[in-house]
Amino acid sequence: MTFYKSTLFSVALTIGTVAYSQNVAKDLEYGNQGFEMVKQQMGLCKFEPLESLVTKLGDKLVGQLEKPLFEYEFYLVDTPEPNAFALPGGKIFVTRGLLALPLTEDELAGVMGHEIIHSNNRHGVKTSAGSVFGTIISIPGVIVGGIFGGPIGTAIASPFLAGNELLQADYSRSNEKEADKEGTALAAKAGYQSIQLANILKRLSLEAEILTGEAEEKSYFASHPFTPDRVKAITKHSVKNIQSSSDPILSPNAFLKAFDGLNIGNNPEFGFVHEKVFYHPTDLYSFKLAEDWQTAITPVSLSLGSTNGQANMSFMVEEDTMTFKQYLDGFEKAMRKQSRMEPSNKEYFEWHGHKGEVIEYTSEANEQVVKFQIFAVDYGGGRVFKIASLFAESSEEIVHELLKNAKPISKSALPKTSVPTIKIVSAKEGETLQAVIDRSDSKEYANLMILLNEKAMSSQFKEGQLVKAVVNKPVSFK
């Protein structure tokens, strides 16, 4: 099964006296801006058992910092890509894809301790060196906001146009070594076996490939290089760490049970793909996908990017826009004010019984004509269906052809779909992993279950031992 990228529920922790011995204004500013990008491009996940666990575990680890610089906040990210990352200002994120993996609380503590150190040691701000939010389209020489100005970034809302260094932090080797060393020490001080960070790192790369169908550079290891030398260093540090005596937040069985019901695929509420057609269950439109274009499903849009980097399209429905005319007039006014541009073309049309308008802007970059188009449809009730396209003039024909692939649908036209979901099952005495897979109807996810349980097919379980099964859970759209 292929999962498309897509490529949190916030709980602020009060940690007593926060040390502001350093000027952290930039950290807070960058962190807040990055947080908005996370919500738009990845989404925040509501899954109470793990929200509670991650928050309590983060609180416990932060409590061992000698000088916490921030009021730390911990979030679950609504994406199947296995990842954990820190934004400046104390915002720590763990994805659903990564949360599928830990077998023990110690392993999760190692990952979170690493990210807390990145934030508390201000690695993100030091790495970005001032050029933090450069939003760049791959059309050569075209900088969104430089040619077309402010409104286009909001209109496109595409991960293909976002080159945010804070969301894809390229930490230096010394940063990574520091986070490993101090993060494992932090976990040990909180009462965890710090060597278990090495255990989970060994499994992360394989999980990334199984869950997303992509190479590891698209996952956790894009910003956290995995090498045998790193594992050796973690092992060496862990031997020196003094583990405090502390009870875990959850018992081993309760820890595993917290994952029961966790969706480890894409969130179908953002839209899903069935037989090469994208369906949005609440915005109620479908789009036949182009095979040679990249596809990204985010909480706010379906985005397409041509493989030659010459075009980008973004599909979304905007709510509460007052009248259709007011929406269009407001967009033109924003473009006029922020970009000093007037439309080069405007056309009215009818789309499957709905009134619509195309507004086009034209500019030049590197001796080629670049166009930005808004294809807007009045859905009624203050709702506007919008396709925003940014493309080199040479790609205009293919963009216009792709526009024909979109159409409105009814709830009854939505095909049946399901999501891969963790189900915690109790093993029988002497039962093998293969037998658990067979009785759970999980053959499709056999390799994933080998990884998630760190067991071979022939491995036998004891009576009542808990096993992570992966099953297809049907989705109902009300």
mmCIF file of N, CA and C in Angstrom, residues 235-281:
data_model
loop_
_atom_site.group_PDB
_atom_site.id
_atom_site.type_symbol
_atom_site.label_atom_id
_atom_site.label_comp_id
_atom_site.label_asym_id
_atom_site.label_seq_id
_atom_site.Cartn_x
_atom_site.Cartn_y
_atom_site.Cartn_z
ATOM 1 N N THR A 235 25.985 4.379 22.685
ATOM 2 C CA THR A 235 26.280 3.276 23.602
ATOM 3 C C THR A 235 27.365 3.668 24.592
ATOM 4 N N LYS A 236 28.385 4.354 24.089
ATOM 5 C CA LYS A 236 29.500 4.799 24.939
ATOM 6 C C LYS A 236 29.015 5.805 25.984
ATOM 7 N N HIS A 237 28.207 6.775 25.551
ATOM 8 C CA HIS A 237 27.682 7.765 26.489
ATOM 9 C C HIS A 237 26.807 7.089 27.550
ATOM 10 N N SER A 238 25.999 6.122 27.114
ATOM 11 C CA SER A 238 25.040 5.501 28.013
ATOM 12 C C SER A 238 25.729 4.730 29.136
ATOM 13 N N VAL A 239 26.872 4.160 28.840
ATOM 14 C CA VAL A 239 27.622 3.427 29.865
ATOM 15 C C VAL A 239 28.022 4.374 30.992
ATOM 16 N N LYS A 240 28.335 5.618 30.634
ATOM 17 C CA LYS A 240 28.781 6.605 31.624
ATOM 18 C C LYS A 240 27.622 7.273 32.361
ATOM 19 N N ASN A 241 26.424 7.236 31.750
ATOM 20 C CA ASN A 241 25.284 7.899 32.376
ATOM 21 C C ASN A 241 24.857 7.180 33.653
ATOM 22 N N ILE A 242 24.514 7.941 34.643
ATOM 23 C CA ILE A 242 24.027 7.378 35.899
ATOM 24 C C ILE A 242 22.506 7.433 35.883
ATOM 25 N N GLN A 243 21.881 6.270 35.851
ATOM 26 C CA GLN A 243 20.430 6.194 35.762
ATOM 27 C C GLN A 243 19.804 6.393 37.131
ATOM 28 N N SER A 244 18.929 7.374 37.223
ATOM 29 C CA SER A 244 18.230 7.629 38.479
ATOM 30 C C SER A 244 17.153 6.581 38.702
ATOM 31 N N SER A 245 16.740 6.453 39.934
ATOM 32 C CA SER A 245 15.658 5.539 40.270
ATOM 33 C C SER A 245 14.348 6.292 40.173
ATOM 34 N N SER A 246 13.496 5.887 39.247
ATOM 35 C CA SER A 246 12.227 6.582 39.048
ATOM 36 C C SER A 246 11.230 5.638 38.405
ATOM 37 N N ASP A 247 9.999 5.706 38.865
ATOM 38 C CA ASP A 247 8.963 4.871 38.285
ATOM 39 C C ASP A 247 8.581 5.393 36.901
ATOM 40 N N PRO A 248 8.285 4.499 35.959
ATOM 41 C CA PRO A 248 7.835 4.956 34.637
ATOM 42 C C PRO A 248 6.448 5.568 34.742
ATOM 43 N N ILE A 249 6.073 6.307 33.728
ATOM 44 C CA ILE A 249 4.739 6.907 33.699
ATOM 45 C C ILE A 249 3.679 5.824 33.563
ATOM 46 N N LEU A 250 3.965 4.825 32.752
ATOM 47 C CA LEU A 250 3.050 3.708 32.533
ATOM 48 C C LEU A 250 3.778 2.388 32.746
ATOM 49 N N SER A 251 3.046 1.376 33.166
ATOM 50 C CA SER A 251 3.621 0.029 33.232
ATOM 51 C C SER A 251 3.883 -0.453 31.813
ATOM 52 N N PRO A 252 4.728 -1.470 31.625
ATOM 53 C CA PRO A 252 5.011 -1.957 30.257
ATOM 54 C C PRO A 252 3.754 -2.309 29.467
ATOM 55 N N ASN A 253 2.792 -2.989 30.090
ATOM 56 C CA ASN A 253 1.568 -3.343 29.375
ATOM 57 C C ASN A 253 0.699 -2.118 29.092
ATOM 58 N N ALA A 254 0.606 -1.220 30.071
ATOM 59 C CA ALA A 254 -0.185 -0.003 29.862
ATOM 60 C C ALA A 254 0.433 0.860 28.772
ATOM 61 N N PHE A 255 1.760 0.844 28.677
ATOM 62 C CA PHE A 255 2.448 1.592 27.624
ATOM 63 C C PHE A 255 2.017 1.093 26.251
ATOM 64 N N LEU A 256 2.018 -0.223 26.067
ATOM 65 C CA LEU A 256 1.625 -0.782 24.775
ATOM 66 C C LEU A 256 0.144 -0.542 24.490
ATOM 67 N N LYS A 257 -0.690 -0.648 25.524
ATOM 68 C CA LYS A 257 -2.124 -0.460 25.322
ATOM 69 C C LYS A 257 -2.457 0.971 24.906
ATOM 70 N N ALA A 258 -1.582 1.922 25.231
ATOM 71 C CA ALA A 258 -1.823 3.323 24.854
ATOM 72 C C ALA A 258 -1.828 3.511 23.341
ATOM 73 N N PHE A 259 -1.259 2.552 22.590
ATOM 74 C CA PHE A 259 -1.172 2.670 21.132
ATOM 75 C C PHE A 259 -2.364 2.030 20.424
ATOM 76 N N ASP A 260 -3.221 1.358 21.177
ATOM 77 C CA ASP A 260 -4.358 0.668 20.570
ATOM 78 C C ASP A 260 -5.283 1.668 19.880
ATOM 79 N N GLY A 261 -5.546 1.439 18.604
ATOM 80 C CA GLY A 261 -6.421 2.321 17.838
ATOM 81 C C GLY A 261 -5.709 3.451 17.118
ATOM 82 N N LEU A 262 -4.363 3.487 17.185
ATOM 83 C CA LEU A 262 -3.613 4.557 16.522
ATOM 84 C C LEU A 262 -3.565 4.337 15.016
ATOM 85 N N ASN A 263 -4.038 5.312 14.262
ATOM 86 C CA ASN A 263 -3.938 5.289 12.806
ATOM 87 C C ASN A 263 -2.493 5.563 12.409
ATOM 88 N N ILE A 264 -1.884 4.685 11.627
ATOM 89 C CA ILE A 264 -0.499 4.895 11.202
ATOM 90 C C ILE A 264 -0.402 5.169 9.701
ATOM 91 N N GLY A 265 -1.535 5.433 9.078
ATOM 92 C CA GLY A 265 -1.546 5.850 7.679
ATOM 93 C C GLY A 265 -1.905 7.326 7.597
ATOM 94 N N ASN A 266 -2.271 7.786 6.419
ATOM 95 C CA ASN A 266 -2.714 9.158 6.254
ATOM 96 C C ASN A 266 -4.060 9.382 6.935
ATOM 97 N N ASN A 267 -4.333 10.609 7.308
ATOM 98 C CA ASN A 267 -5.629 10.943 7.873
ATOM 99 C C ASN A 267 -6.619 11.137 6.734
ATOM 100 N N PRO A 268 -7.613 10.265 6.593
ATOM 101 C CA PRO A 268 -8.531 10.374 5.447
ATOM 102 C C PRO A 268 -9.393 11.625 5.486
ATOM 103 N N GLU A 269 -9.486 12.273 6.637
ATOM 104 C CA GLU A 269 -10.259 13.511 6.717
ATOM 105 C C GLU A 269 -9.618 14.609 5.869
ATOM 106 N N PHE A 270 -8.308 14.491 5.624
ATOM 107 C CA PHE A 270 -7.621 15.466 4.771
ATOM 108 C C PHE A 270 -7.829 15.152 3.291
ATOM 109 N N GLY A 271 -8.424 13.996 2.998
ATOM 110 C CA GLY A 271 -8.568 13.513 1.633
ATOM 111 C C GLY A 271 -7.837 12.202 1.472
ATOM 112 N N PHE A 272 -8.262 11.394 0.507
ATOM 113 C CA PHE A 272 -7.634 10.090 0.300
ATOM 114 C C PHE A 272 -7.657 9.737 -1.183
ATOM 115 N N VAL A 273 -6.818 8.796 -1.544
ATOM 116 C CA VAL A 273 -6.700 8.376 -2.942
ATOM 117 C C VAL A 273 -7.279 6.971 -3.108
ATOM 118 N N HIS A 274 -8.123 6.814 -4.117
ATOM 119 C CA HIS A 274 -8.707 5.515 -4.449
ATOM 120 C C HIS A 274 -8.646 5.343 -5.954
ATOM 121 N N GLU A 275 -7.915 4.333 -6.393
ATOM 122 C CA GLU A 275 -7.770 4.036 -7.824
ATOM 123 C C GLU A 275 -7.341 5.275 -8.605
ATOM 124 N N LYS A 276 -6.316 5.945 -8.099
ATOM 125 C CA LYS A 276 -5.665 7.094 -8.744
ATOM 126 C C LYS A 276 -6.548 8.335 -8.826
ATOM 127 N N VAL A 277 -7.597 8.363 -8.010
ATOM 128 C CA VAL A 277 -8.452 9.540 -7.926
ATOM 129 C C VAL A 277 -8.446 10.031 -6.482
ATOM 130 N N PHE A 278 -8.237 11.341 -6.298
ATOM 131 C CA PHE A 278 -8.268 11.949 -4.971
ATOM 132 C C PHE A 278 -9.697 12.342 -4.634
ATOM 133 N N TYR A 279 -10.123 12.029 -3.403
ATOM 134 C CA TYR A 279 -11.450 12.404 -2.927
ATOM 135 C C TYR A 279 -11.320 13.196 -1.631
ATOM 136 N N HIS A 280 -12.060 14.287 -1.538
ATOM 137 C CA HIS A 280 -12.096 15.026 -0.276
ATOM 138 C C HIS A 280 -13.468 14.830 0.362
ATOM 139 N N PRO A 281 -13.516 14.211 1.561
ATOM 140 C CA PRO A 281 -14.803 13.809 2.137
ATOM 141 C C PRO A 281 -15.636 14.944 2.719
#
